[in-house]
Coordinates of N, CA and C in Angstrom, one line a residue:
M35 N 43.9 134.5 106.5 CA 43.3 134.0 104.9 C 41.6 134.5 104.8
S36 N 41.6 135.3 103.9 CA 40.5 136.0 103.9 C 39.1 135.0 103.3
R37 N 37.9 135.1 103.5 CA 37.2 134.6 102.4 C 37.0 134.5 101.4
K38 N 37.6 135.7 100.4 CA 37.3 135.4 99.3 C 38.9 134.6 98.5
Q39 N 39.7 134.6 99.3 CA 41.3 133.3 99.4 C 40.5 131.8 99.3
R40 N 39.9 132.2 100.7 CA 39.2 130.6 100.5 C 38.6 130.0 99.8
H41 N 37.8 131.2 99.0 CA 36.9 130.6 97.7 C 37.5 130.1 97.0
F42 N 38.5 130.7 95.9 CA 39.7 130.3 95.3 C 39.9 129.1 95.5
K43 N 40.3 128.9 96.5 CA 41.5 127.7 97.0 C 40.4 126.5 97.3
G44 N 39.2 126.6 96.8 CA 37.9 126.0 97.2 C 37.1 125.3 96.1
A45 N 36.8 124.3 96.0 CA 35.4 124.3 94.7 C 35.5 125.7 93.7
E46 N 35.7 124.3 92.6 CA 35.2 125.6 91.7 C 34.9 124.8 90.8
V47 N 33.8 125.7 89.3 CA 33.2 125.5 88.4 C 33.8 124.6 87.2
S48 N 33.7 124.4 87.1 CA 34.6 123.1 85.5 C 34.5 124.2 84.3
C49 N 35.3 124.6 84.0 CA 34.7 125.6 82.8 C 34.8 124.8 81.9
C50 N 35.4 123.0 81.3 CA 35.3 122.8 79.8 C 34.1 121.9 80.5
V51 N 33.5 121.7 81.4 CA 32.0 121.3 81.3 C 31.0 122.1 81.3
K52 N 31.4 123.0 81.5 CA 30.5 124.3 81.5 C 30.6 125.3 79.0
Y53 N 31.4 124.8 78.7 CA 31.4 125.0 77.7 C 31.1 124.2 76.6
I54 N 31.5 122.9 77.4 CA 30.7 121.3 76.5 C 29.4 121.2 76.5
L55 N 28.6 121.8 78.1 CA 27.5 121.9 77.9 C 26.6 122.9 77.3
F56 N 27.5 124.2 77.1 CA 26.6 125.3 76.3 C 26.6 124.5 74.8
G57 N 27.5 123.9 74.6 CA 27.8 123.6 72.8 C 26.3 122.6 72.7
F58 N 26.3 121.4 73.9 CA 24.9 121.4 73.5 C 23.6 121.1 74.0
N59 N 23.8 123.2 74.7 CA 22.5 123.7 74.6 C 22.4 123.9 72.9
I60 N 23.0 124.5 72.6 CA 23.4 124.8 71.1 C 22.7 123.7 70.2
I61 N 23.0 122.8 70.0 CA 22.3 121.2 69.6 C 21.6 120.6 69.3
F62 N 20.7 121.5 71.0 CA 19.5 120.4 71.2 C 18.4 121.9 71.0
W63 N 18.8 122.9 71.2 CA 17.7 124.0 70.5 C 17.6 124.0 69.1
L64 N 18.4 123.7 68.2 CA 18.3 123.6 66.8 C 17.5 122.9 66.3
L65 N 17.1 121.4 67.3 CA 15.9 120.8 66.5 C 14.6 120.8 66.9
G66 N 14.5 122.8 67.3 CA 13.0 123.3 66.9 C 13.0 124.4 67.6
A67 N 12.5 125.5 66.9 CA 12.4 126.7 67.3 C 11.6 126.7 68.5
A68 N 10.5 125.8 68.8 CA 9.4 125.8 69.5 C 10.5 125.5 71.0
F69 N 11.0 125.0 71.1 CA 12.0 125.0 72.0 C 12.8 125.8 73.4
L70 N 12.8 127.0 71.8 CA 13.7 127.8 72.4 C 13.3 128.8 74.0
S71 N 12.0 129.3 74.3 CA 11.6 129.5 74.8 C 11.6 128.5 76.7
I72 N 10.9 127.1 75.6 CA 11.3 126.6 77.0 C 12.9 126.5 77.5
G73 N 13.5 126.4 76.6 CA 15.4 126.5 77.0 C 15.7 127.0 77.5
L74 N 15.5 128.4 77.3 CA 15.8 129.4 78.3 C 15.1 129.7 79.6
W75 N 14.0 128.9 80.3 CA 13.9 128.6 81.3 C 14.3 127.8 82.0
A76 N 14.4 126.4 80.9 CA 15.6 125.4 81.3 C 16.8 125.3 81.4
W77 N 17.5 126.8 81.3 CA 18.9 126.9 81.4 C 18.8 127.3 83.1
A78 N 18.1 128.2 83.2 CA 18.4 128.9 84.5 C 17.8 128.3 85.5
E79 N 16.8 126.9 85.5 CA 16.4 126.5 86.4 C 16.6 125.3 86.4
K80 N 16.0 124.2 85.6 CA 16.7 122.9 86.0 C 17.1 122.4 84.1
F81 N 18.4 122.5 83.7 CA 18.4 121.9 82.9 C 18.6 120.7 82.4
S82 N 19.4 120.2 83.9 CA 19.6 118.1 83.5 C 17.8 117.8 83.4
V83 N 17.2 118.9 84.4 CA 15.4 118.0 84.1 C 15.0 118.4 82.6
F84 N 15.3 119.3 81.9 CA 14.7 119.4 80.3 C 15.4 118.2 80.0
L85 N 16.3 117.9 79.6 CA 17.8 117.7 79.0 C 16.9 116.0 79.6
G86 N 16.4 115.7 80.5 CA 16.0 114.2 80.5 C 14.6 114.0 80.7
L87 N 14.0 115.2 79.7 CA 12.1 115.1 79.8 C 12.6 114.8 78.4
I88 N 13.3 115.6 77.5 CA 13.5 115.0 75.7 C 13.7 114.1 75.7
F89 N 14.9 113.5 76.6 CA 14.9 112.0 76.0 C 13.9 110.7 76.5
F90 N 13.6 110.8 77.9 CA 11.9 109.9 78.2 C 10.9 110.5 77.1
L91 N 10.6 111.3 76.4 CA 10.1 111.3 75.4 C 10.0 111.2 74.2
E92 N 11.2 111.3 73.8 CA 11.6 110.4 72.4 C 11.8 108.5 72.6
L93 N 12.4 108.3 74.0 CA 12.5 107.0 74.2 C 10.4 106.1 74.2
T94 N 9.9 106.9 74.7 CA 8.2 107.1 74.6 C 8.0 107.0 73.5
T95 N 8.3 108.3 72.1 CA 7.5 107.7 71.6 C 8.5 107.1 69.9
G96 N 9.4 106.3 70.1 CA 10.6 105.1 70.0 C 9.3 103.8 70.0
I97 N 8.8 103.7 71.1 CA 8.2 102.5 72.3 C 7.2 102.6 71.7
L98 N 5.9 104.2 71.5 CA 5.3 103.7 71.1 C 5.2 103.6 69.2
A99 N 5.9 104.1 68.3 CA 5.5 104.0 67.1 C 6.0 102.2 66.9
F100 N 6.9 101.4 67.8 CA 6.7 99.9 67.9 C 5.2 99.2 68.0
V101 N 5.1 99.3 68.7 CA 3.7 99.2 69.4 C 2.6 99.4 68.2
F102 N 2.3 100.4 68.3 CA 1.9 100.9 67.1 C 1.2 101.2 66.0
K103 N 2.7 100.2 64.8 CA 2.8 100.4 64.2 C 2.3 101.1 62.6
D104 N 0.8 99.7 62.8 CA -0.1 99.6 62.1 C -0.9 100.4 61.7
W105 N -1.2 101.3 63.4 CA -1.7 102.7 63.1 C -1.4 103.9 62.5
I106 N 0.3 103.6 62.8 CA 1.2 104.5 61.9 C 0.8 104.1 60.5
K107 N 1.4 103.3 60.2 CA 0.8 102.8 58.6 C -0.2 102.9 58.0
D108 N -1.5 103.4 59.1 CA -2.8 103.8 58.9 C -3.1 105.3 58.4
Q109 N -2.2 106.2 59.3 CA -1.8 107.4 59.5 C -1.5 107.7 57.9
L110 N -0.6 107.3 57.9 CA 0.7 107.9 56.8 C -0.2 107.5 55.3
N111 N -0.6 105.8 54.9 CA -2.0 106.3 53.8 C -2.7 107.2 53.9
F112 N -3.2 107.8 55.3 CA -4.6 108.8 54.9 C -4.0 109.6 54.9
F113 N -2.8 109.9 55.3 CA -2.5 111.1 55.1 C -1.6 111.3 53.2
I114 N -1.1 110.4 53.1 CA -0.3 110.8 51.4 C -1.7 110.4 50.5
N115 N -3.2 110.3 50.8 CA -3.9 110.0 50.3 C -5.0 111.5 50.3
N116 N -4.8 112.3 51.1 CA -5.5 113.4 51.8 C -4.6 114.6 50.6
N117 N -3.1 113.9 50.3 CA -2.3 115.5 50.1 C -2.7 114.7 48.7
V118 N -2.8 113.5 47.7 CA -3.2 113.2 46.9 C -4.1 113.8 46.1
K119 N -5.5 114.6 46.8 CA -6.9 115.6 46.6 C -6.0 116.6 46.5
A120 N -5.4 116.9 46.9 CA -4.6 118.6 47.1 C -4.0 118.8 46.0
Y121 N -3.0 118.0 45.5 CA -1.8 117.8 44.8 C -1.9 119.4 43.8
R122 N -2.4 120.2 42.9 CA -2.4 121.1 42.6 C -2.9 122.2 42.8
D123 N -3.3 122.4 44.6 CA -4.1 123.5 45.4 C -2.4 123.9 45.7
D124 N -1.6 123.4 46.3 CA -0.4 124.0 46.9 C 1.3 123.5 46.6
I125 N 1.6 124.2 45.7 CA 2.8 124.1 44.8 C 4.0 123.3 45.8
D126 N 4.0 123.7 47.8 CA 5.0 123.3 48.4 C 4.3 121.4 48.4
L127 N 3.5 121.3 48.2 CA 2.7 119.7 48.8 C 3.1 119.4 47.2
Q128 N 3.0 119.8 46.0 CA 2.6 119.3 44.9 C 3.9 118.7 44.6
N129 N 5.4 119.5 44.9 CA 7.2 119.2 45.2 C 7.1 118.2 46.1
L130 N 6.4 118.5 47.5 CA 6.6 117.4 48.6 C 6.9 115.5 47.6
I131 N 5.4 115.8 47.2 CA 4.7 114.9 46.2 C 5.8 114.3 45.5
D132 N 5.9 115.1 44.3 CA 6.6 114.2 43.7 C 8.3 114.8 43.7
F133 N 8.8 114.8 45.0 CA 9.9 114.4 45.5 C 10.0 112.9 46.4
A134 N 8.7 112.2 47.0 CA 8.7 111.2 47.5 C 8.4 110.2 46.7
Q135 N 8.1 110.4 45.6 CA 7.4 109.4 44.3 C 8.8 109.3 43.9
E136 N 9.3 110.3 43.4 CA 10.5 110.0 42.6 C 12.1 109.4 43.3
Y137 N 11.9 109.4 44.5 CA 13.1 109.3 46.0 C 12.8 107.3 46.0
W138 N 11.1 107.9 45.7 CA 11.1 105.8 46.3 C 10.3 105.1 44.7
S139 N 11.0 105.7 43.7 CA 10.8 104.8 42.7 C 9.0 104.5 43.2
C140 N 7.9 105.7 43.5 CA 6.6 104.9 43.5 C 5.9 105.7 43.4
C141 N 3.7 105.6 43.8 CA 3.4 106.3 42.8 C 2.2 106.3 43.9
G142 N 1.2 107.1 44.1 CA 0.1 106.9 44.9 C 0.4 106.2 46.4
A143 N -0.4 106.2 47.0 CA -0.3 105.5 48.5 C -0.1 104.0 48.3
H144 N -1.0 103.7 47.1 CA -1.0 101.9 47.5 C -0.5 101.6 45.9
G145 N -0.4 102.4 45.2 CA -0.3 102.4 43.3 C -1.2 103.3 42.2
P146 N -0.7 103.6 40.8 CA -1.7 104.3 40.3 C -2.6 104.8 40.7
D147 N -3.5 104.3 41.1 CA -5.2 104.2 41.1 C -5.6 104.9 42.0
D148 N -4.6 105.4 42.8 CA -5.1 106.1 44.0 C -5.0 107.8 43.4
W149 N -4.5 108.2 42.6 CA -4.0 109.1 41.5 C -5.7 109.4 41.3
N150 N -6.9 108.7 41.1 CA -8.5 108.7 40.7 C -9.0 109.3 42.0
L151 N -8.4 110.0 42.9 CA -8.9 110.5 43.9 C -8.7 112.0 43.7
N152 N -7.6 112.6 43.1 CA -7.5 114.3 42.2 C -8.8 114.7 41.3
I153 N -9.1 115.0 41.6 CA -10.4 116.3 40.6 C -9.5 115.9 39.2
Y154 N -8.1 116.7 38.9 CA -7.8 116.4 37.6 C -6.8 115.7 36.7
F155 N -6.5 114.2 37.9 CA -6.4 112.8 37.2 C -7.8 111.9 37.6
N156 N -8.7 112.3 37.7 CA -9.6 110.6 38.2 C -10.3 110.5 36.3
C157 N -10.7 109.3 36.4 CA -11.0 109.0 35.1 C -12.8 108.6 34.5
T158 N -13.2 109.9 35.6 CA -14.6 109.6 35.5 C -15.3 110.5 33.8
P159 N -15.6 110.0 33.3 CA -16.1 110.6 32.6 C -16.6 111.9 32.0
N160 N -16.9 113.1 33.1 CA -17.1 114.0 32.7 C -16.4 114.9 33.3
N161 N -14.7 114.5 32.9 CA -13.7 115.3 33.9 C -13.1 115.6 32.2
P162 N -13.0 117.8 32.1 CA -12.7 118.4 31.3 C -11.4 118.1 31.0
S163 N -10.0 117.5 32.3 CA -8.6 117.9 32.5 C -7.9 117.0 31.3
R164 N -6.5 117.8 30.6 CA -6.1 116.9 29.6 C -5.5 115.8 31.1
E165 N -5.5 116.0 31.7 CA -4.6 114.4 32.6 C -5.7 113.8 33.4
R166 N -6.6 113.8 33.0 CA -7.6 112.5 33.4 C -7.2 111.0 32.1
C167 N -7.2 110.4 33.4 CA -6.8 108.9 33.9 C -4.5 109.0 33.7
G168 N -4.7 109.7 34.4 CA -2.8 109.9 33.9 C -2.0 109.7 35.3
V169 N -0.9 110.4 36.0 CA -0.4 110.6 36.9 C 0.3 111.2 36.7
P170 N 0.4 112.1 37.7 CA 1.9 113.6 37.8 C 3.1 112.8 36.7
F171 N 4.1 113.7 36.5 CA 5.4 113.2 35.7 C 6.3 112.1 36.6
S172 N 5.9 112.6 38.2 CA 7.0 111.8 38.7 C 6.9 110.8 39.3
C173 N 5.8 109.8 38.7 CA 5.4 108.7 38.5 C 6.1 107.9 37.2
C174 N 6.6 108.7 36.5 CA 7.0 107.7 35.0 C 8.6 107.7 35.7
I175 N 9.0 106.4 34.9 CA 10.6 105.6 34.8 C 11.0 106.8 34.1
K176 N 12.2 107.2 34.2 CA 13.0 108.3 33.7 C 13.9 107.2 32.8
D177 N 13.9 108.0 31.4 CA 14.5 107.8 30.2 C 16.1 108.6 30.5
P178 N 17.2 107.7 31.1 CA 18.6 107.9 31.0 C 19.0 108.8 30.2
A179 N 18.2 109.0 28.8 CA 18.9 110.2 27.7 C 17.9 110.6 27.4
E180 N 17.5 111.6 28.6 CA 16.3 112.5 28.3 C 17.2 113.2 29.3
D181 N 17.5 114.8 28.4 CA 17.9 116.0 29.1 C 16.9 116.3 30.1
V182 N 16.0 116.5 29.3 CA 14.1 117.7 29.8 C 13.3 117.0 30.3
I183 N 13.0 117.2 31.5 CA 11.7 116.3 31.6 C 10.7 116.4 31.4
N184 N 10.0 115.4 30.9 CA 8.4 115.7 30.0 C 7.3 114.8 31.2
T185 N 6.7 116.3 31.4 CA 5.6 116.5 32.0 C 4.8 115.8 31.7
Q186 N 4.6 115.2 30.6 CA 3.7 114.7 30.3 C 3.5 113.0 29.6
C187 N 4.9 112.8 30.6 CA 4.6 111.0 30.7 C 3.5 111.1 30.7
G188 N 3.1 111.4 31.7 CA 2.1 110.3 32.6 C 0.6 110.6 32.0
Y189 N 0.5 111.6 31.2 CA -0.7 111.5 30.5 C -1.4 110.1 29.4
D190 N -2.4 109.9 30.5 CA -3.2 108.9 29.8 C -2.4 107.3 30.1
V191 N -1.7 107.2 31.1 CA -1.5 106.2 31.3 C -2.1 105.1 32.0
R192 N -3.6 105.3 33.3 CA -3.8 104.5 33.8 C -5.2 104.0 33.0
R193 N -5.2 104.3 31.7 CA -5.6 103.5 30.4 C -5.3 102.4 29.7
L194 N -4.5 102.5 30.1 CA -4.2 101.1 30.5 C -3.4 99.8 30.7
T195 N -3.7 98.6 30.7 CA -3.8 97.9 31.7 C -2.4 97.5 32.9
D196 N -2.1 97.2 34.0 CA -1.4 96.7 34.9 C -0.4 96.9 34.1
L197 N -0.2 95.8 33.4 CA 1.0 94.9 32.5 C 1.9 95.8 31.9
E198 N 0.6 96.8 31.0 CA 0.9 97.9 29.8 C 1.5 99.0 30.5
R199 N 1.5 99.7 32.0 CA 1.8 100.4 32.6 C 2.8 100.3 33.4
Q200 N 3.4 99.3 33.2 CA 5.0 99.0 33.9 C 6.1 99.6 33.2
P201 N 6.6 99.2 31.3 CA 7.4 100.5 31.6 C 7.5 101.5 31.2
F202 N 6.4 102.2 31.4 CA 6.0 103.5 31.6 C 6.3 104.4 32.7
I203 N 5.3 103.7 33.9 CA 5.4 104.3 35.5 C 6.0 103.3 37.0
H204 N 5.9 103.6 37.5 CA 6.1 103.1 39.0 C 4.6 103.3 39.2
T205 N 4.4 101.1 39.5 CA 3.0 100.4 39.7 C 3.4 100.0 41.6
K206 N 4.3 100.5 42.1 CA 4.5 100.9 43.6 C 3.8 101.8 44.3
G207 N 2.8 101.5 45.1 CA 3.0 102.2 45.9 C 4.0 103.0 47.4
C208 N 3.9 104.5 47.7 CA 5.3 104.8 48.3 C 4.7 104.4 49.9
V209 N 3.9 103.7 50.0 CA 3.6 103.5 52.1 C 4.4 102.1 51.8
G210 N 4.2 100.9 51.2 CA 5.3 100.0 51.3 C 6.2 100.3 50.7
Q211 N 6.8 101.0 49.9 CA 8.3 101.8 49.5 C 9.1 102.3 50.0
F212 N 8.1 102.7 51.6 CA 8.8 104.1 52.3 C 9.3 102.8 53.6
E213 N 8.2 101.9 53.8 CA 8.0 100.2 54.6 C 10.0 99.8 54.0
K214 N 9.8 99.5 53.2 CA 10.9 98.7 52.4 C 12.1 99.4 52.4
W215 N 11.9 100.9 52.6 CA 13.3 101.7 52.6 C 13.6 101.4 54.3
L216 N 12.8 101.7 55.1 CA 12.8 101.7 56.4 C 14.0 100.4 57.4
Q217 N 12.6 99.4 56.0 CA 14.0 98.0 56.4 C 15.7 97.9 56.0
D218 N 15.7 98.5 55.3 CA 16.7 98.2 54.4 C 17.4 99.2 55.0
N219 N 17.1 100.3 55.7 CA 18.1 101.2 56.5 C 18.1 101.4 58.2
L220 N 17.7 99.6 58.2 CA 17.3 100.0 60.2 C 18.4 100.3 60.8
I221 N 19.5 99.5 60.3 CA 20.4 99.6 61.2 C 21.2 100.8 61.3
L222 N 20.9 101.8 59.7 CA 21.6 102.8 60.0 C 20.6 104.4 60.9
V223 N 19.2 104.0 60.5 CA 18.0 105.1 61.4 C 18.6 104.6 62.6
A224 N 18.5 102.8 63.2 CA 19.0 102.9 64.7 C 20.2 103.6 64.9
G225 N 21.3 103.2 64.7 CA 22.0 104.0 64.6 C 22.0 105.2 65.3
I226 N 21.1 106.4 63.9 CA 21.0 107.7 64.2 C 20.5 107.8 65.7
F227 N 19.5 106.5 66.2 CA 18.8 107.2 67.4 C 19.1 106.9 68.0
V228 N 20.4 105.9 68.1 CA 21.1 105.8 69.3 C 22.3 106.6 70.0
G229 N 22.5 106.8 68.5 CA 23.8 108.2 68.3 C 23.0 109.2 69.2
I230 N 21.8 110.1 69.0 CA 20.9 110.6 69.8 C 21.2 110.8 70.8
A231 N 20.4 109.5 71.3 CA 20.0 109.0 72.8 C 21.5 109.2 73.6
L232 N 22.4 108.4 73.6 CA 23.7 108.6 74.5 C 24.0 110.4 74.4
L233 N 24.4 110.9 73.1 CA 24.6 112.5 72.9 C 23.8 112.8 74.5
Q234 N 23.2 112.7 73.9 CA 21.7 113.6 75.0 C 22.4 112.6 77.1
I235 N 22.2 111.8 76.9 CA 22.2 110.6 78.1 C 24.2 111.6 78.7
F236 N 24.9 111.7 77.4 CA 25.8 112.2 78.4 C 25.5 113.9 78.7
G237 N 24.5 114.7 78.1 CA 24.8 115.6 78.1 C 23.8 116.0 79.5
I238 N 23.1 115.0 80.2 CA 22.6 115.1 81.3 C 23.5 114.7 82.0
C239 N 24.3 113.9 81.9 CA 25.3 113.7 82.9 C 26.4 114.9 82.8
L240 N 26.2 115.8 82.1 CA 26.9 116.9 81.8 C 26.0 118.2 83.1
A241 N 25.3 117.9 82.7 CA 24.4 118.9 83.3 C 24.3 118.6 84.8
Q242 N 24.1 117.8 84.8 CA 24.6 117.4 86.5 C 25.7 117.4 87.2
N243 N 26.7 117.5 86.7 CA 27.9 117.8 86.9 C 27.7 119.4 87.2
L244 N 27.8 119.6 86.4 CA 27.4 121.4 86.3 C 27.3 122.0 87.9
V245 N 25.6 121.0 88.3 CA 24.9 121.6 89.5 C 25.5 121.3 90.3
S246 N 26.1 119.9 90.5 CA 26.9 119.4 91.7 C 28.4 120.7 92.2
D247 N 28.8 120.9 90.8 CA 29.8 122.2 91.0 C 29.1 123.3 91.5
I248 N 28.3 124.5 90.7 CA 28.0 125.4 91.4 C 26.9 125.1 93.0
K249 N 27.0 124.0 93.4 CA 26.7 123.4 95.1 C 28.1 123.7 95.8
A250 N 28.9 123.1 94.9 CA 30.3 123.3 95.8 C 30.3 124.4 95.6
V251 N 30.7 125.4 95.1 CA 30.7 126.9 94.7 C 30.2 127.6 95.9
K252 N 28.6 127.3 95.7 CA 28.0 128.0 96.8 C 28.8 127.8 98.1
A253 N 28.5 126.6 98.6 CA 28.5 126.2 99.8 C 30.0 126.7 100.8
N254 N 31.0 127.0 99.2 CA 32.6 127.2 99.8 C 32.1 128.9 101.1
W255 N 30.9 129.7 100.0 CA 31.1 131.1 100.3 C 30.4 131.2 102.1

């Protein structure tokens, strides 16, 4: 029997494992284009090590997020307030803030008065803007009967008292509303992360199995 014949009867690389692993590789690459160049190197050299590194980094991030949750809250507050200041400077940023305020039924980081940070909405006497002492339309409580969005619904609303504002705009801040959303959807969010972690562990096992198959094939040559 020739060496070539002995090779085909010996250990072989599992095609099923190979193609499933390839599928996992595509999924993980879609998580970010930044991993593309690293992924190409990892596929050729240490793919299982790369998956293990991603899993370890995600696990570390989750632990740090829990331990430093107050710091993360402060950073979120800082991020929102900075974006409030630049609301009219970038249309994409403006759309993002409007989406967040509409989705979470909120206004500003901690409340409508955060919009005093914006040069167009602040209540200083020398502010010539028509939006002075107002809030963006995304802070407004929508009227179901209205087919067209009233973009002027927030004008002058911060001239009213806190109680007088309540029928017209959302008075809760987005930081608090985001925390409430996380608490209400904790099981869903945790389930998604656990599912991703299990998929990655499965991918690591497949990668290790593929490496073992390749070593076994090389050993029979």
